[in-house]
Amino acid sequence: MKAVILAGGLGTRLRPLTYRTPKPLVPLVGKPLVRHIIDSLPSRVDTVVLAVSYMKEALEDYFRVNDCGRKVILVNETQPLGTGGALKNVEEHLDETFLAFNGDVICSLDLNAMLHRHRQMGGIGTVALWEVEDPSPFGVVALDPTGRITRFQEKPSRAEAVSNLINAGTYIFEPEILDHIGPGVVSLEREVFPQVLVDGLFGHEFEGYWVDCGTRESYLKAQETIMRFQGDRVFDLEIRGKVALEGPYHLDGAYLEDCQVGPNVYVYPGAEIMSGAIVSNSAIMAGARVSVGAQVRDSLIGPGQVVPQGSSIIGQIIAER
Ligand code: GDD
Ligand code: MG
């Protein structure tokens, strides 16, 4: 079975981190975003097709060096084709029921259970659904009592939204869906879904967690959610003096000196947090340094970056441009 991951977005909302690193490779809780999806695939998925349109070389380099137990095919778009166009663009690799993913979503969905339901309902597609309070920044569905989607609205106003159930960005499709996608730039959500409702597009609700990691805030929420799920972890930590820790945290190969860390802090290998520093709700990436007396809150400190002595970084993304 094959899985397509839509990973062609520019990651504009995670800039400047995404100037040097394509969003699928941005580290989240210790591994690239895209690995969270690949590692969650059922064992029957033997091939991953990554639809990209930006920094393909960096992704190629990553997959050359890192084996993820499956064949990975990278397909480039010369211009971003939209979520539907990107699927159509990888059509030659798809011949049977396949999985498709928005590449920027992390969740606890059980894909085997969803596959079971897809086979049971027998439609052209099944869409994972998640309940939220404000559905307006997402795709919103209305369901009939059998779970069939009767309406799909992409980013409606809050008043127009027909429910609180949103498109969670994970799909199972029959290859016939590709016949409904024309050439060029096509939006799966705006142009294709409304058109295939008659062929049976079903919803599949699930429990646990779901986070879209496209922004600094949602990235940090995803980090916290996953760390709470995993529990506090510490590896090869070097500590000098007194360190106050508040969970959830994950400290891997870091150096800490008389500082205050947490809650929700992930410190990557080679990072240093120096005397008097206070770090909360942040990621301190590989080799970065929070200097003496500095404060970092609600921020992503990119690989190798230095937070100057005594400075305050609040609600920022710091990375090489
Ligand atoms: N290859 C490729 N080409 N991928 C693309 C393109 C493109 O032109 N445009 C977007 N993508 C990828 C993005 O990288 C992302 O992983 C995914 O498709 C979804 O695009 P976003 O731009 O992140 O869409 P969104 O977050 O506003 O809305 C989508 O996701 C919501 C859930 O997070 C929609 O699918 C909504 O219906 C859904 O609720
Ligand atoms: Mg998104």
PDB file of N, CA and C in Angstrom, residues 23-71:
ATOM      1  N   LYS A  23       9.887  22.644   5.607  1.00  0.00           N
ATOM      2  CA  LYS A  23       9.026  22.351   6.763  1.00  0.00           C
ATOM      3  C   LYS A  23       8.987  20.869   7.138  1.00  0.00           C
ATOM      4  N   PRO A  24       8.945  19.945   6.170  1.00  0.00           N
ATOM      5  CA  PRO A  24       8.884  18.529   6.566  1.00  0.00           C
ATOM      6  C   PRO A  24      10.092  18.091   7.389  1.00  0.00           C
ATOM      7  N   LEU A  25      11.187  18.843   7.291  1.00  0.00           N
ATOM      8  CA  LEU A  25      12.398  18.456   8.030  1.00  0.00           C
ATOM      9  C   LEU A  25      12.605  19.274   9.310  1.00  0.00           C
ATOM     10  N   VAL A  26      11.695  20.194   9.590  1.00  0.00           N
ATOM     11  CA  VAL A  26      11.808  20.947  10.841  1.00  0.00           C
ATOM     12  C   VAL A  26      11.662  19.959  11.997  1.00  0.00           C
ATOM     13  N   PRO A  27      12.625  19.961  12.928  1.00  0.00           N
ATOM     14  CA  PRO A  27      12.533  19.000  14.020  1.00  0.00           C
ATOM     15  C   PRO A  27      11.384  19.318  14.973  1.00  0.00           C
ATOM     16  N   LEU A  28      10.656  18.296  15.341  1.00  0.00           N
ATOM     17  CA  LEU A  28       9.609  18.420  16.357  1.00  0.00           C
ATOM     18  C   LEU A  28       9.766  17.231  17.302  1.00  0.00           C
ATOM     19  N   VAL A  29       9.962  17.502  18.579  1.00  0.00           N
ATOM     20  CA  VAL A  29      10.190  16.447  19.567  1.00  0.00           C
ATOM     21  C   VAL A  29      11.233  15.449  19.040  1.00  0.00           C
ATOM     22  N   GLY A  30      12.340  16.001  18.570  1.00  0.00           N
ATOM     23  CA  GLY A  30      13.487  15.160  18.270  1.00  0.00           C
ATOM     24  C   GLY A  30      13.560  14.541  16.894  1.00  0.00           C
ATOM     25  N   LYS A  31      12.510  14.682  16.089  1.00  0.00           N
ATOM     26  CA  LYS A  31      12.637  14.149  14.728  1.00  0.00           C
ATOM     27  C   LYS A  31      11.904  15.026  13.734  1.00  0.00           C
ATOM     28  N   PRO A  32      12.308  14.957  12.455  1.00  0.00           N
ATOM     29  CA  PRO A  32      11.648  15.807  11.469  1.00  0.00           C
ATOM     30  C   PRO A  32      10.142  15.576  11.466  1.00  0.00           C
ATOM     31  N   LEU A  33       9.420  16.672  11.276  1.00  0.00           N
ATOM     32  CA  LEU A  33       7.953  16.621  11.207  1.00  0.00           C
ATOM     33  C   LEU A  33       7.442  15.450  10.376  1.00  0.00           C
ATOM     34  N   VAL A  34       8.023  15.274   9.187  1.00  0.00           N
ATOM     35  CA  VAL A  34       7.513  14.263   8.265  1.00  0.00           C
ATOM     36  C   VAL A  34       7.716  12.850   8.821  1.00  0.00           C
ATOM     37  N   ARG A  35       8.737  12.683   9.689  1.00  0.00           N
ATOM     38  CA  ARG A  35       8.955  11.357  10.268  1.00  0.00           C
ATOM     39  C   ARG A  35       7.832  10.965  11.233  1.00  0.00           C
ATOM     40  N   HIS A  36       7.187  11.977  11.835  1.00  0.00           N
ATOM     41  CA  HIS A  36       6.070  11.658  12.722  1.00  0.00           C
ATOM     42  C   HIS A  36       4.982  10.945  11.921  1.00  0.00           C
ATOM     43  N   ILE A  37       4.767  11.399  10.695  1.00  0.00           N
ATOM     44  CA  ILE A  37       3.756  10.745   9.846  1.00  0.00           C
ATOM     45  C   ILE A  37       4.262   9.388   9.372  1.00  0.00           C
ATOM     46  N   ILE A  38       5.472   9.358   8.829  1.00  0.00           N
ATOM     47  CA  ILE A  38       5.997   8.104   8.263  1.00  0.00           C
ATOM     48  C   ILE A  38       6.050   7.015   9.344  1.00  0.00           C
ATOM     49  N   ASP A  39       6.501   7.377  10.542  1.00  0.00           N
ATOM     50  CA  ASP A  39       6.639   6.375  11.601  1.00  0.00           C
ATOM     51  C   ASP A  39       5.290   5.871  12.115  1.00  0.00           C
ATOM     52  N   SER A  40       4.210   6.622  11.809  1.00  0.00           N
ATOM     53  CA  SER A  40       2.891   6.181  12.296  1.00  0.00           C
ATOM     54  C   SER A  40       2.158   5.314  11.273  1.00  0.00           C
ATOM     55  N   LEU A  41       2.772   5.093  10.111  1.00  0.00           N
ATOM     56  CA  LEU A  41       2.080   4.339   9.059  1.00  0.00           C
ATOM     57  C   LEU A  41       1.973   2.858   9.418  1.00  0.00           C
ATOM     58  N   PRO A  42       0.843   2.239   9.063  1.00  0.00           N
ATOM     59  CA  PRO A  42       0.717   0.797   9.299  1.00  0.00           C
ATOM     60  C   PRO A  42       1.799   0.047   8.518  1.00  0.00           C
ATOM     61  N   SER A  43       2.157  -1.141   8.984  1.00  0.00           N
ATOM     62  CA  SER A  43       3.269  -1.863   8.356  1.00  0.00           C
ATOM     63  C   SER A  43       2.969  -2.230   6.904  1.00  0.00           C
ATOM     64  N   ARG A  44       1.684  -2.290   6.543  1.00  0.00           N
ATOM     65  CA  ARG A  44       1.366  -2.661   5.158  1.00  0.00           C
ATOM     66  C   ARG A  44       1.727  -1.554   4.162  1.00  0.00           C
ATOM     67  N   VAL A  45       2.023  -0.348   4.667  1.00  0.00           N
ATOM     68  CA  VAL A  45       2.452   0.726   3.760  1.00  0.00           C
ATOM     69  C   VAL A  45       3.940   0.543   3.460  1.00  0.00           C
ATOM     70  N   ASP A  46       4.248   0.204   2.213  1.00  0.00           N
ATOM     71  CA  ASP A  46       5.647  -0.063   1.862  1.00  0.00           C
ATOM     72  C   ASP A  46       6.288   1.085   1.085  1.00  0.00           C
ATOM     73  N   THR A  47       5.468   2.019   0.589  1.00  0.00           N
ATOM     74  CA  THR A  47       6.007   3.115  -0.217  1.00  0.00           C
ATOM     75  C   THR A  47       5.392   4.445   0.207  1.00  0.00           C
ATOM     76  N   VAL A  48       6.251   5.428   0.377  1.00  0.00           N
ATOM     77  CA  VAL A  48       5.786   6.770   0.711  1.00  0.00           C
ATOM     78  C   VAL A  48       6.115   7.687  -0.452  1.00  0.00           C
ATOM     79  N   VAL A  49       5.105   8.370  -0.969  1.00  0.00           N
ATOM     80  CA  VAL A  49       5.323   9.337  -2.044  1.00  0.00           C
ATOM     81  C   VAL A  49       5.223  10.725  -1.434  1.00  0.00           C
ATOM     82  N   LEU A  50       6.304  11.460  -1.489  1.00  0.00           N
ATOM     83  CA  LEU A  50       6.324  12.785  -0.899  1.00  0.00           C
ATOM     84  C   LEU A  50       6.166  13.821  -2.005  1.00  0.00           C
ATOM     85  N   ALA A  51       5.039  14.537  -1.993  1.00  0.00           N
ATOM     86  CA  ALA A  51       4.783  15.559  -3.013  1.00  0.00           C
ATOM     87  C   ALA A  51       5.329  16.881  -2.520  1.00  0.00           C
ATOM     88  N   VAL A  52       6.417  17.333  -3.140  1.00  0.00           N
ATOM     89  CA  VAL A  52       7.081  18.543  -2.657  1.00  0.00           C
ATOM     90  C   VAL A  52       7.202  19.580  -3.778  1.00  0.00           C
ATOM     91  N   SER A  53       7.454  20.813  -3.375  1.00  0.00           N
ATOM     92  CA  SER A  53       7.669  21.811  -4.424  1.00  0.00           C
ATOM     93  C   SER A  53       8.737  22.799  -3.983  1.00  0.00           C
ATOM     94  N   TYR A  54       9.443  22.476  -2.939  1.00  0.00           N
ATOM     95  CA  TYR A  54      10.343  23.448  -2.321  1.00  0.00           C
ATOM     96  C   TYR A  54      11.472  22.693  -1.644  1.00  0.00           C
ATOM     97  N   MET A  55      12.700  23.022  -1.927  1.00  0.00           N
ATOM     98  CA  MET A  55      13.882  22.439  -1.303  1.00  0.00           C
ATOM     99  C   MET A  55      13.918  20.910  -1.371  1.00  0.00           C
ATOM    100  N   LYS A  56      13.675  20.393  -2.572  1.00  0.00           N
ATOM    101  CA  LYS A  56      13.661  18.944  -2.756  1.00  0.00           C
ATOM    102  C   LYS A  56      15.021  18.319  -2.414  1.00  0.00           C
ATOM    103  N   GLU A  57      16.093  19.053  -2.733  1.00  0.00           N
ATOM    104  CA  GLU A  57      17.441  18.503  -2.507  1.00  0.00           C
ATOM    105  C   GLU A  57      17.670  18.187  -1.027  1.00  0.00           C
ATOM    106  N   ALA A  58      17.234  19.102  -0.169  1.00  0.00           N
ATOM    107  CA  ALA A  58      17.438  18.889   1.271  1.00  0.00           C
ATOM    108  C   ALA A  58      16.700  17.621   1.710  1.00  0.00           C
ATOM    109  N   LEU A  59      15.518  17.420   1.140  1.00  0.00           N
ATOM    110  CA  LEU A  59      14.748  16.218   1.486  1.00  0.00           C
ATOM    111  C   LEU A  59      15.423  14.964   0.941  1.00  0.00           C
ATOM    112  N   GLU A  60      15.929  15.067  -0.286  1.00  0.00           N
ATOM    113  CA  GLU A  60      16.652  13.920  -0.868  1.00  0.00           C
ATOM    114  C   GLU A  60      17.837  13.538   0.000  1.00  0.00           C
ATOM    115  N   ASP A  61      18.583  14.558   0.430  1.00  0.00           N
ATOM    116  CA  ASP A  61      19.747  14.305   1.292  1.00  0.00           C
ATOM    117  C   ASP A  61      19.315  13.585   2.567  1.00  0.00           C
ATOM    118  N   TYR A  62      18.218  14.075   3.143  1.00  0.00           N
ATOM    119  CA  TYR A  62      17.762  13.461   4.396  1.00  0.00           C
ATOM    120  C   TYR A  62      17.433  11.976   4.199  1.00  0.00           C
ATOM    121  N   PHE A  63      16.680  11.683   3.145  1.00  0.00           N
ATOM    122  CA  PHE A  63      16.245  10.294   2.973  1.00  0.00           C
ATOM    123  C   PHE A  63      17.362   9.381   2.471  1.00  0.00           C
ATOM    124  N   ARG A  64      18.390   9.979   1.866  1.00  0.00           N
ATOM    125  CA  ARG A  64      19.536   9.164   1.469  1.00  0.00           C
ATOM    126  C   ARG A  64      20.255   8.635   2.708  1.00  0.00           C
ATOM    127  N   VAL A  65      20.349   9.475   3.721  1.00  0.00           N
ATOM    128  CA  VAL A  65      21.114   9.127   4.922  1.00  0.00           C
ATOM    129  C   VAL A  65      20.261   8.398   5.971  1.00  0.00           C
ATOM    130  N   ASN A  66      18.972   8.709   5.991  1.00  0.00           N
ATOM    131  CA  ASN A  66      18.118   8.148   7.043  1.00  0.00           C
ATOM    132  C   ASN A  66      17.145   7.127   6.473  1.00  0.00           C
ATOM    133  N   ASP A  67      17.311   5.904   6.890  1.00  0.00           N
ATOM    134  CA  ASP A  67      16.437   4.844   6.427  1.00  0.00           C
ATOM    135  C   ASP A  67      15.155   4.866   7.256  1.00  0.00           C
ATOM    136  N   CYS A  68      13.991   4.943   6.595  1.00  0.00           N
ATOM    137  CA  CYS A  68      12.776   4.871   7.416  1.00  0.00           C
ATOM    138  C   CYS A  68      11.977   3.610   7.107  1.00  0.00           C
ATOM    139  N   GLY A  69      12.672   2.598   6.672  1.00  0.00           N
ATOM    140  CA  GLY A  69      12.054   1.278   6.563  1.00  0.00           C
ATOM    141  C   GLY A  69      11.070   1.132   5.418  1.00  0.00           C
ATOM    142  N   ARG A  70      10.988   2.154   4.573  1.00  0.00           N
ATOM    143  CA  ARG A  70      10.067   2.110   3.439  1.00  0.00           C
ATOM    144  C   ARG A  70      10.714   2.802   2.263  1.00  0.00           C
ATOM    145  N   LYS A  71      10.233   2.468   1.103  1.00  0.00           N
ATOM    146  CA  LYS A  71      10.708   3.168  -0.075  1.00  0.00           C
ATOM    147  C   LYS A  71      10.121   4.590  -0.053  1.00  0.00           C
TER     148      LYS A  71
END
